[in-house]
mmCIF file of C-alpha atoms and ligand atoms in Angstrom:
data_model
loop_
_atom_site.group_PDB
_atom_site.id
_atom_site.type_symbol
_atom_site.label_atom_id
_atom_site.label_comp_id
_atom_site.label_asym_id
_atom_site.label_seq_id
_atom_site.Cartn_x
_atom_site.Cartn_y
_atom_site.Cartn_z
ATOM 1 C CA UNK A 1293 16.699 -32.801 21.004
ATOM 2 C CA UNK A 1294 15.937 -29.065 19.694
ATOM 3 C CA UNK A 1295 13.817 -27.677 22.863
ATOM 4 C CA UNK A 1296 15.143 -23.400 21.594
ATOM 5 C CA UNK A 1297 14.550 -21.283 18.691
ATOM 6 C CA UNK A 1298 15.744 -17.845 17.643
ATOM 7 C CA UNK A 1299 13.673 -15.950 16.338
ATOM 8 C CA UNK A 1300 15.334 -12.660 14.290
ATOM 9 C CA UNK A 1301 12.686 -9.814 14.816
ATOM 10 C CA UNK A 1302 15.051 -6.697 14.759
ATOM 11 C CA UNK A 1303 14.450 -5.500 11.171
ATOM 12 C CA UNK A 1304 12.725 -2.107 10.559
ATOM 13 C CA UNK A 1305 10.368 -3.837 8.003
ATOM 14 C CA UNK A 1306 10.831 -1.005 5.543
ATOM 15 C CA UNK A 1307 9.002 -3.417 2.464
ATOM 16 C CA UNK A 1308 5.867 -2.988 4.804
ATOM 17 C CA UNK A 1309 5.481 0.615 5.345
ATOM 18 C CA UNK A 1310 3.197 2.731 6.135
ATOM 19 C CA UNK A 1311 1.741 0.154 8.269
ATOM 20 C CA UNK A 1312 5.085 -0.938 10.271
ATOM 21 C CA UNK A 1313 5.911 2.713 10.824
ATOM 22 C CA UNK A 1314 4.732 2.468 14.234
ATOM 23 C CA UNK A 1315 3.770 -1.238 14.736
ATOM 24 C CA UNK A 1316 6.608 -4.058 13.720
ATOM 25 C CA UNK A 1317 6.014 -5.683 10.740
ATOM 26 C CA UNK A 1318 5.344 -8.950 13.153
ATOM 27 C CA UNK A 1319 2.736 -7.577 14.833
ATOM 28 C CA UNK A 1320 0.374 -6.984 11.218
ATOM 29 C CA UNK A 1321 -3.276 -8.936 11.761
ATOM 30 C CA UNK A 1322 -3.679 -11.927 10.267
ATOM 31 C CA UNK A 1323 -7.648 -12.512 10.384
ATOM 32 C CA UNK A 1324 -7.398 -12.202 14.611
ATOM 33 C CA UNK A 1325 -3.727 -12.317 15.441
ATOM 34 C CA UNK A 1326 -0.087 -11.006 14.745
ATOM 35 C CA UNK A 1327 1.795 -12.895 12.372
ATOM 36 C CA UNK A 1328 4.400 -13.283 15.142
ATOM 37 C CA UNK A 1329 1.702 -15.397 17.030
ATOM 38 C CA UNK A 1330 1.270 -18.067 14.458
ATOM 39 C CA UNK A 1331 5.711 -17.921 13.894
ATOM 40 C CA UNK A 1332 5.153 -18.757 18.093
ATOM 41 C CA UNK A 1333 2.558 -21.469 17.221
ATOM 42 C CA UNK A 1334 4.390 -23.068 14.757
ATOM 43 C CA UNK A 1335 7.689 -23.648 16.819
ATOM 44 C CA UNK A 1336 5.704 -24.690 19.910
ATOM 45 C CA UNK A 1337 3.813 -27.083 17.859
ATOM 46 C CA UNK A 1338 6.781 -28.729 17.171
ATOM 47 C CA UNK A 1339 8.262 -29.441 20.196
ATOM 48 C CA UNK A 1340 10.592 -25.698 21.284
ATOM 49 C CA UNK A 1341 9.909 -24.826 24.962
ATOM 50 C CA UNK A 1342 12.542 -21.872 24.775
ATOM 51 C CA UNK A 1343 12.023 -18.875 22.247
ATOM 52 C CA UNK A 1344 14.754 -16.828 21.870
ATOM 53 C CA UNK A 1345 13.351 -13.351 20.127
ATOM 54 C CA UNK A 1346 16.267 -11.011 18.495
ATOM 55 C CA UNK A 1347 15.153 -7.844 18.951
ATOM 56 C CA UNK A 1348 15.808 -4.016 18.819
ATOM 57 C CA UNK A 1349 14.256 -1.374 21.228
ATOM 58 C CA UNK A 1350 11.619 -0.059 19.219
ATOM 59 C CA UNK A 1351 9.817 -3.598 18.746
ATOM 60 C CA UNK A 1352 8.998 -4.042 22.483
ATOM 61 C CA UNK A 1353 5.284 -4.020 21.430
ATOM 62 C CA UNK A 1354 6.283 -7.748 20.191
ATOM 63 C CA UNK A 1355 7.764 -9.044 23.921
ATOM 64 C CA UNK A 1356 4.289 -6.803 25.380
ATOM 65 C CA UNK A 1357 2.567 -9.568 23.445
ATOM 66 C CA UNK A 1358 3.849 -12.939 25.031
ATOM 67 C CA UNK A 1359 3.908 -10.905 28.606
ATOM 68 C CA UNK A 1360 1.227 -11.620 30.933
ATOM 69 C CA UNK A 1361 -0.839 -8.212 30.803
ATOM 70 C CA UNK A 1362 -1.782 -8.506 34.403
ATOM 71 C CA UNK A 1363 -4.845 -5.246 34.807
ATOM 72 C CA UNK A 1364 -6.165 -6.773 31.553
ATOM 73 C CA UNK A 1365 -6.369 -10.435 32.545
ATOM 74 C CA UNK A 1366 -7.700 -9.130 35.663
ATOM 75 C CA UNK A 1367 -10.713 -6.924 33.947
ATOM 76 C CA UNK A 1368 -11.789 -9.877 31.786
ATOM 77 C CA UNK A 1369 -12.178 -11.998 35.218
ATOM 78 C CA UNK A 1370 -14.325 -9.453 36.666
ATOM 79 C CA UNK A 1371 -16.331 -9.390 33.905
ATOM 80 C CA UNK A 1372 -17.158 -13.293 33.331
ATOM 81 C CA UNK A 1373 -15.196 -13.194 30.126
ATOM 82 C CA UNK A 1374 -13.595 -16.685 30.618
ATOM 83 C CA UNK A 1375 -12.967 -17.862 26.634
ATOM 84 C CA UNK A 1376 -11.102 -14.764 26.105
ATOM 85 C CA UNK A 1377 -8.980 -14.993 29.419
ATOM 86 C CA UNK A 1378 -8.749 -18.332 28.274
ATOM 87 C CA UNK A 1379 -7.621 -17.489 24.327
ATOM 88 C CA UNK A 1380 -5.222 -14.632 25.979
ATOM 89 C CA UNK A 1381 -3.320 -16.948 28.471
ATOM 90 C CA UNK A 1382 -2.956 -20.073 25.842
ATOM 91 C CA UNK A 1383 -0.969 -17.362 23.777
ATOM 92 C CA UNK A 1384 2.357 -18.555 25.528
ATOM 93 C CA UNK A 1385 1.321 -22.399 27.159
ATOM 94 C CA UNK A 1386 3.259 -22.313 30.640
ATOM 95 C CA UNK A 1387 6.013 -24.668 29.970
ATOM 96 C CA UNK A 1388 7.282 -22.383 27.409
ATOM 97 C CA UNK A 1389 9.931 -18.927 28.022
ATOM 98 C CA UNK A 1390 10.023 -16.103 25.682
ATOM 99 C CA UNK A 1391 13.278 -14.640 26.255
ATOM 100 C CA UNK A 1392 14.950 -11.764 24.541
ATOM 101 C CA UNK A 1393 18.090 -9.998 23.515
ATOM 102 C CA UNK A 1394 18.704 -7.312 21.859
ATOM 103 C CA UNK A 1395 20.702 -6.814 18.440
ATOM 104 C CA UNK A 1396 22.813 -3.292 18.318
ATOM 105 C CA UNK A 1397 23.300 -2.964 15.272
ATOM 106 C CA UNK A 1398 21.458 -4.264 11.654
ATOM 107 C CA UNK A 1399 24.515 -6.351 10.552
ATOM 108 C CA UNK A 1400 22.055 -8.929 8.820
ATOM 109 C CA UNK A 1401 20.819 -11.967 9.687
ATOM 110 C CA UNK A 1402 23.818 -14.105 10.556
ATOM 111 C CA UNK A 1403 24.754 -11.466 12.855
ATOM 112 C CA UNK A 1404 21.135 -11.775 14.475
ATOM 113 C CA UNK A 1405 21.483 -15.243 15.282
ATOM 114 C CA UNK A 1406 24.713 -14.610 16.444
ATOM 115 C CA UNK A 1407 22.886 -12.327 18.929
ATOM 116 C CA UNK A 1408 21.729 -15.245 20.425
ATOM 117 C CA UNK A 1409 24.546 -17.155 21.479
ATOM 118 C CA UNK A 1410 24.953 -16.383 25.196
ATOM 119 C CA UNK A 1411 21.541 -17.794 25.410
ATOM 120 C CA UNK A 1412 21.870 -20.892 23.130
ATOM 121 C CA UNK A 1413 25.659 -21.970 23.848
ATOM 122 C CA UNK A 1414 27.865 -23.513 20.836
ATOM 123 C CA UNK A 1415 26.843 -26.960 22.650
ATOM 124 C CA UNK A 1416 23.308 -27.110 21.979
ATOM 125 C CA UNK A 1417 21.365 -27.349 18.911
ATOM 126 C CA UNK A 1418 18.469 -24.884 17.991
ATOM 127 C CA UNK A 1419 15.885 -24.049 15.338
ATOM 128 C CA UNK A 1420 16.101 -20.869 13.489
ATOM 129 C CA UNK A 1421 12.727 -19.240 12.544
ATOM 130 C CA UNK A 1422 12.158 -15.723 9.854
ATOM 131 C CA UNK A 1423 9.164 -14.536 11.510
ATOM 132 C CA UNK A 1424 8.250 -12.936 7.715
ATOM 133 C CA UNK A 1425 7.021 -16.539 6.688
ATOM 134 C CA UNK A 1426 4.043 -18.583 7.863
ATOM 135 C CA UNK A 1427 4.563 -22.205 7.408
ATOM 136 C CA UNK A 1428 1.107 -23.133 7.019
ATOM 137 C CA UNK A 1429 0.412 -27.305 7.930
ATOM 138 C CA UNK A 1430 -3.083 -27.387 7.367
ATOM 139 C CA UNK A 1431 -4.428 -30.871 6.811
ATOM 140 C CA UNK A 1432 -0.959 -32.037 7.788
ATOM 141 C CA UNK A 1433 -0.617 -34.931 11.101
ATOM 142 C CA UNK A 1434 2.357 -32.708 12.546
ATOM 143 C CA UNK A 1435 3.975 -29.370 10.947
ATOM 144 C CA UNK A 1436 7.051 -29.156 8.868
ATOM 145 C CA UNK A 1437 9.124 -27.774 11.282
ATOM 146 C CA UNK A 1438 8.482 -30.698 13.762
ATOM 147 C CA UNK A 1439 9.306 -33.516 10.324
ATOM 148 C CA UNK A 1440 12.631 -31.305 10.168
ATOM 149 C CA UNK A 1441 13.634 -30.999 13.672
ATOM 150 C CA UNK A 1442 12.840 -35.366 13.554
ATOM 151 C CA UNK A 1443 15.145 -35.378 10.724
ATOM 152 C CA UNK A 1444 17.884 -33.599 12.576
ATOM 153 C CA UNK A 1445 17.554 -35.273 16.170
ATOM 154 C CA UNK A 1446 17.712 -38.750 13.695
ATOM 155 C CA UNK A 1447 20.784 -38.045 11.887
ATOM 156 C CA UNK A 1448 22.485 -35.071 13.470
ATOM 157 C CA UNK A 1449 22.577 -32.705 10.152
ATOM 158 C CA UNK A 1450 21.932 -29.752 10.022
ATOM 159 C CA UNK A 1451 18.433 -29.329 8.107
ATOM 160 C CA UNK A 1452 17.225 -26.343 6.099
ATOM 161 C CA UNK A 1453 13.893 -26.374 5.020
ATOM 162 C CA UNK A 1454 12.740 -25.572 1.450
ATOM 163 C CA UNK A 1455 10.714 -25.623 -1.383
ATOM 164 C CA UNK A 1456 10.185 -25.045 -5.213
ATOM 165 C CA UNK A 1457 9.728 -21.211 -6.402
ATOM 166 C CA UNK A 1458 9.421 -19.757 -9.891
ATOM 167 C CA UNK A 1459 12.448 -19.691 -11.283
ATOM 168 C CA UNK A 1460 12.312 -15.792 -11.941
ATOM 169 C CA UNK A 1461 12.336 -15.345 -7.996
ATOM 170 C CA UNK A 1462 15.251 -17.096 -6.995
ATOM 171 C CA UNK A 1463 17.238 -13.723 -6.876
ATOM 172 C CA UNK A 1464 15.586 -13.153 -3.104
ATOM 173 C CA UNK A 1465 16.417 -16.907 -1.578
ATOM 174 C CA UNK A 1466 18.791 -18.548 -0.477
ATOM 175 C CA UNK A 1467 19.324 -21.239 -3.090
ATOM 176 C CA UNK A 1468 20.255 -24.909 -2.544
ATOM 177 C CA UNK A 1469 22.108 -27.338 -5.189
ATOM 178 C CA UNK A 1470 21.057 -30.992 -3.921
ATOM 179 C CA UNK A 1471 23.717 -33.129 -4.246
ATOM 180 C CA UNK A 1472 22.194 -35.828 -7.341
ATOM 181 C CA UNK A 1473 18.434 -36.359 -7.165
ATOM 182 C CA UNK A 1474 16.637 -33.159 -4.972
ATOM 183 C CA UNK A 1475 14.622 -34.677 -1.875
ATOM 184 C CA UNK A 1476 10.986 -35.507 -1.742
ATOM 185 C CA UNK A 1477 8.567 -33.256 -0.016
ATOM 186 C CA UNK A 1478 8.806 -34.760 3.363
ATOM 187 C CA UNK A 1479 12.216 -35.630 2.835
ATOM 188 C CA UNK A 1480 15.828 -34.574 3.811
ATOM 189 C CA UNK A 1481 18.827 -34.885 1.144
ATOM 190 C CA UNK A 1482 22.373 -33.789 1.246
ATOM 191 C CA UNK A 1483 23.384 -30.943 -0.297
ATOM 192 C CA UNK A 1484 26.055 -30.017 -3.188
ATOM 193 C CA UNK A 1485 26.118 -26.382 -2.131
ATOM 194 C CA UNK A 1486 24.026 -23.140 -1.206
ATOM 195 C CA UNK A 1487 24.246 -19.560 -2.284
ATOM 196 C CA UNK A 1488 22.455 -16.312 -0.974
ATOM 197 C CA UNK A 1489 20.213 -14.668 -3.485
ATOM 198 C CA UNK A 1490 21.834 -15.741 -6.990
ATOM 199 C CA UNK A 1491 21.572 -14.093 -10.240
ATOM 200 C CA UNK A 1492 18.682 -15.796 -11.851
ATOM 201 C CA UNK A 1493 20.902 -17.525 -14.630
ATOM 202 C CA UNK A 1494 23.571 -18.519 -12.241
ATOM 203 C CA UNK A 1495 21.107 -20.386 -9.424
ATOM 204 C CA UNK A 1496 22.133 -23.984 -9.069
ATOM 205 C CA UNK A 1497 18.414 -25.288 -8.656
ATOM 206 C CA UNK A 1498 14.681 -23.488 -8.026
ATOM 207 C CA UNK A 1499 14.693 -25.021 -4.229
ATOM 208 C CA UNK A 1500 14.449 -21.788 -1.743
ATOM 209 C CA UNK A 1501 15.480 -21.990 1.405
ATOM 210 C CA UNK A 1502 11.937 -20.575 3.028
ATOM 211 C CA UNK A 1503 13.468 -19.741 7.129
ATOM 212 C CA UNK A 1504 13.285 -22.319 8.454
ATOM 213 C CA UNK A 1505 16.699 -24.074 10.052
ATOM 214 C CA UNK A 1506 17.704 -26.526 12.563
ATOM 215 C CA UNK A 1507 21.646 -25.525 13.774
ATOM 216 C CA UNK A 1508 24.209 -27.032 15.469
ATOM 217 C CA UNK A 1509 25.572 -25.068 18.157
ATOM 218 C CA UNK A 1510 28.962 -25.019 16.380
ATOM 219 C CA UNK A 1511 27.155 -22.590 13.637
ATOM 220 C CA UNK A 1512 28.505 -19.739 16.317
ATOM 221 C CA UNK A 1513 32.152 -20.023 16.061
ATOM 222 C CA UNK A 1514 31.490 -19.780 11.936
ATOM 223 C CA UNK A 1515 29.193 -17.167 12.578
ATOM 224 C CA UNK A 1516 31.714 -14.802 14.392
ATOM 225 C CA UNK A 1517 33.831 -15.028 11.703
ATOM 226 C CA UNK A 1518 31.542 -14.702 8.821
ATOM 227 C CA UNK A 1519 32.489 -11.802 7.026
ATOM 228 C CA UNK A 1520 29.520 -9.392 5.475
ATOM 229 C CA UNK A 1521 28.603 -10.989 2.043
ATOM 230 C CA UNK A 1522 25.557 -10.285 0.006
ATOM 231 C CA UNK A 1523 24.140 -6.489 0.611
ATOM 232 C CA UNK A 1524 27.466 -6.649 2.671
ATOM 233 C CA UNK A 1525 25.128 -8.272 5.775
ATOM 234 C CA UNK A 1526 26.501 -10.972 7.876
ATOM 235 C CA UNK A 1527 24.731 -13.853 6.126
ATOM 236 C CA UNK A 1528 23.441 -16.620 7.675
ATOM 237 C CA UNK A 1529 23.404 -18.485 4.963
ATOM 238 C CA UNK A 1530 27.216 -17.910 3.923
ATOM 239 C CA UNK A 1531 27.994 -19.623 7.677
ATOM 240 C CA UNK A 1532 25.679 -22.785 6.597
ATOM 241 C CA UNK A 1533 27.823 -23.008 3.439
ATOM 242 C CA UNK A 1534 31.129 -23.010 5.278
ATOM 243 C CA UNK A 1535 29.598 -25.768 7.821
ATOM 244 C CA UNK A 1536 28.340 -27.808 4.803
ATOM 245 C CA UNK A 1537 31.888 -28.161 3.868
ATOM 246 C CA UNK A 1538 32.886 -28.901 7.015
ATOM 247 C CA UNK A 1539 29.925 -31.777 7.780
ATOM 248 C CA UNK A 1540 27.359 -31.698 5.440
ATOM 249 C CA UNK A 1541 24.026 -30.078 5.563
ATOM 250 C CA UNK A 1542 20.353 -31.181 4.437
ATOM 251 C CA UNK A 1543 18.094 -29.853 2.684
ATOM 252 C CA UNK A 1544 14.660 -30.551 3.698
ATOM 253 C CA UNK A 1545 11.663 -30.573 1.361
ATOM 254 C CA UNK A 1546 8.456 -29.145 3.202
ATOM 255 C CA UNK A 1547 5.071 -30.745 2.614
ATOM 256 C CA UNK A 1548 2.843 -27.273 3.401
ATOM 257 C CA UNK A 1549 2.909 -23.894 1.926
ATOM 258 C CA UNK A 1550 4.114 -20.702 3.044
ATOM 259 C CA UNK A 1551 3.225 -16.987 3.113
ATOM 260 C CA UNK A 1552 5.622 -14.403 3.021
ATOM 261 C CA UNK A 1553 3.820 -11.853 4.997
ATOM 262 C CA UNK A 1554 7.162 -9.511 4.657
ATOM 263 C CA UNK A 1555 5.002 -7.626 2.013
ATOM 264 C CA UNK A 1556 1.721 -6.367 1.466
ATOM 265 C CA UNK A 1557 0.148 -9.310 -1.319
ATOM 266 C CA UNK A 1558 1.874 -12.085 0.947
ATOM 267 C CA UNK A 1559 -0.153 -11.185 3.832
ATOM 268 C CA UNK A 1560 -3.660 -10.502 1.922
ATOM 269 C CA UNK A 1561 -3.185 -13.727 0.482
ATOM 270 C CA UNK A 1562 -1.921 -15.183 4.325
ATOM 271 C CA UNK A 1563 -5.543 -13.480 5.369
ATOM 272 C CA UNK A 1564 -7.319 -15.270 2.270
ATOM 273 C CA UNK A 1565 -6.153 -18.585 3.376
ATOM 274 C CA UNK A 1566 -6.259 -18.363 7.047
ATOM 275 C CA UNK A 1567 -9.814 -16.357 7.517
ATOM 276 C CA UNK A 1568 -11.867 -18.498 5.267
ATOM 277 C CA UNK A 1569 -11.401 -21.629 7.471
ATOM 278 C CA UNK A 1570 -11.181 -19.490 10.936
ATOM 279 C CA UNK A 1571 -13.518 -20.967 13.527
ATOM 280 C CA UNK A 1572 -15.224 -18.127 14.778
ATOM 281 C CA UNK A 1573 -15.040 -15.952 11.312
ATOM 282 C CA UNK A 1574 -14.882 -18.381 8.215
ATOM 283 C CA UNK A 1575 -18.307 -18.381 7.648
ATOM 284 C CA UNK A 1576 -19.040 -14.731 7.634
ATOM 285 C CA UNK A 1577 -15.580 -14.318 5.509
ATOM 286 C CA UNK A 1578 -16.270 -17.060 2.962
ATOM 287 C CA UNK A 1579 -19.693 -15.291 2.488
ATOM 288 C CA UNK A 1580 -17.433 -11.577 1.905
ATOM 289 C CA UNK A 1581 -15.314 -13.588 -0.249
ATOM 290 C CA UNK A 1582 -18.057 -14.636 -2.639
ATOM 291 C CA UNK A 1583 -19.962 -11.134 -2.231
ATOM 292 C CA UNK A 1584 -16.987 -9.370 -3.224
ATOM 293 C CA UNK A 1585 -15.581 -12.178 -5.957
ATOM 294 C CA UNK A 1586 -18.152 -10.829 -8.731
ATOM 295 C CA UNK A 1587 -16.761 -7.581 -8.521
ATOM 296 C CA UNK A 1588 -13.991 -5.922 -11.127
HETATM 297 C C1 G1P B 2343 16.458 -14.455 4.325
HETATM 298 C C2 G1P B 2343 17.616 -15.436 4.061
HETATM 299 C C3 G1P B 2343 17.380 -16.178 2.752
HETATM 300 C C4 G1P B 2343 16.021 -16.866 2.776
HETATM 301 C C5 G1P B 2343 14.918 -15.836 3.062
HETATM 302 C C6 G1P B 2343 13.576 -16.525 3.244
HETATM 303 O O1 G1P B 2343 16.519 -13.421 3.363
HETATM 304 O O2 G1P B 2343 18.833 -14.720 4.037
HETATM 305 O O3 G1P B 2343 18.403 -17.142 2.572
HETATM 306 O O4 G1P B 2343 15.791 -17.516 1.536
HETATM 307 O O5 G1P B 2343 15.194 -15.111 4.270
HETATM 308 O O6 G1P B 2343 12.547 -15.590 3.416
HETATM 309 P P1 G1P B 2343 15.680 -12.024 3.532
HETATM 310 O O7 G1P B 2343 14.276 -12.327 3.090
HETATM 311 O O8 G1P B 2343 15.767 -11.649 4.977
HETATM 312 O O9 G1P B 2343 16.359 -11.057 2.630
#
């Protein structure tokens, strides 16, 4: 059973200056929260009670969120401000650690996870989630990342979550070739190969790989000797390749949508989709939305 995630959060978010000059790119608003929040959200929806966050000293503003802010709790008591107190402390449900570690050096993203294998162990498997990407499950019975963590708890393989994108964008994926027939949204299917962001006439399919992965612990020992491939970072996804030779990997087809909130347009549209069903704000917002949709 996957009960930990990593979560790679080191990153200097460059692609979303000027607002991540003094704020990590996690902690950007989406409608009333960081995105980090909802990345949280997602992997506690589906079942992770242990959240490993890869992190670099500068970003502590991200652990300050899932620590219990003690004066502050304390003030809204005082004051009678119960659904707040009670929106604060269901930000991290009490069954569930935050633990982090640090990453010394930007080495990439293979080298991130790596980061987190004193905590993990090569015995255990884990989920992997990019906290630049919101899985979004509206409308769905239970999120994507809990259907792929089923799928790897069923069959033992490791799973890697993707889904269709123009074929023009394939350069900044991680690119799967399904072995025969590609898998049905919903759906896990074996995999031919996988390559890190491909020339656009040399990609072996338009499936991305969208960040979302459930490991076997053995993806350490490949890890550690990965050696730095494309952008000459440690590449997670150059370790998955050398395990799919090994035992065979899945790819698995997501049924929601995502938001790549690692740039600006990602997370306006993230806000567009989020805000106008928002409990508390959709109305108002839906109303902005149609106030401000006549305008050039
Ligand atoms: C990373 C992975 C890539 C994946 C992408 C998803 O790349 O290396 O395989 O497709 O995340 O967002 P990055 O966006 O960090 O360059």
């Amino acid at each position: 059973m996957i009960r930990k995630a990593v979560l790679p959060v080191a990153g200097f978010g460059t692609r979303c200056l000027p607002a991540s000059k003094a704020i990590p790119k996690e902690m950007i608003t989406i409608v009333d929260r960081p995105v980090i929040q909802y990345v949280v959200q997602e992997a506690v929806e589906a079942g992770i009670r242990d959240i490993v966050l890869v992190t670099h000293g500068s970003k502590s503003a991200i652990e300050n969120h899932f620590d219990k802010h003690f004066e502050l709790e304390a003030g809204l008591e005082a004051k009678g401000k119960h659904e707040l107190l009670e929106e604060l402390r269901s930000i991290v449900p009490e069954d569930v650690n935050i633990i982090s570690v640090r990453q010394p050096e930007p080495l990439g993203l293979g080298h991130a996870v790596l980061c987190a294998r004193p905590v993990i162990g090569d015995d255990e498997p884990f989920a992997v989630l990019l906290p630049d990407v919101l899985v979004d499950g509206d409308g769905l019975e239970r999120n994507d990342l809990a259907g792929m963590i089923e799928s790897f708890d069923a069959t033992g393989r490791t799973q890697l979550m993707v889904e269709e994108v123009p074929h023009e964008l394939v350069y900044k994926y991680g690119i799967v070739a399904p072995e025969g027939e590609p898998p049905a949204a919903g759906e896990a299917g074996a995999l031919a190969g996988l390559v890190e962001k491909p020339k656009v006439e040399e990609a072996p399919s338009d499936l991305a790989v969208i960040g979302r992965y459930a490991l076997p612990g053995a993806i350490f020992p490949l890890l550690a000797e990965t050696p730095p491939g494309a952008g000459n970072e440690i590449q997670l996804t150059d370790a998955i390749e050398t395990l799919r030779q090994q035992s065979g990997v899945d790819a698995w087809r997501m049924l929601g949508r995502t938001y790549d909130c690692g740039h600006q347009l990602g997370y306006l549209e993230a806000i567009l989709a989020y805000g106008r069903r928002h409990a508390r704000y959709g109305e108002g917002f839906r109303e902005l939305l149609t106030r401000y949709s006549g305008e050039e």
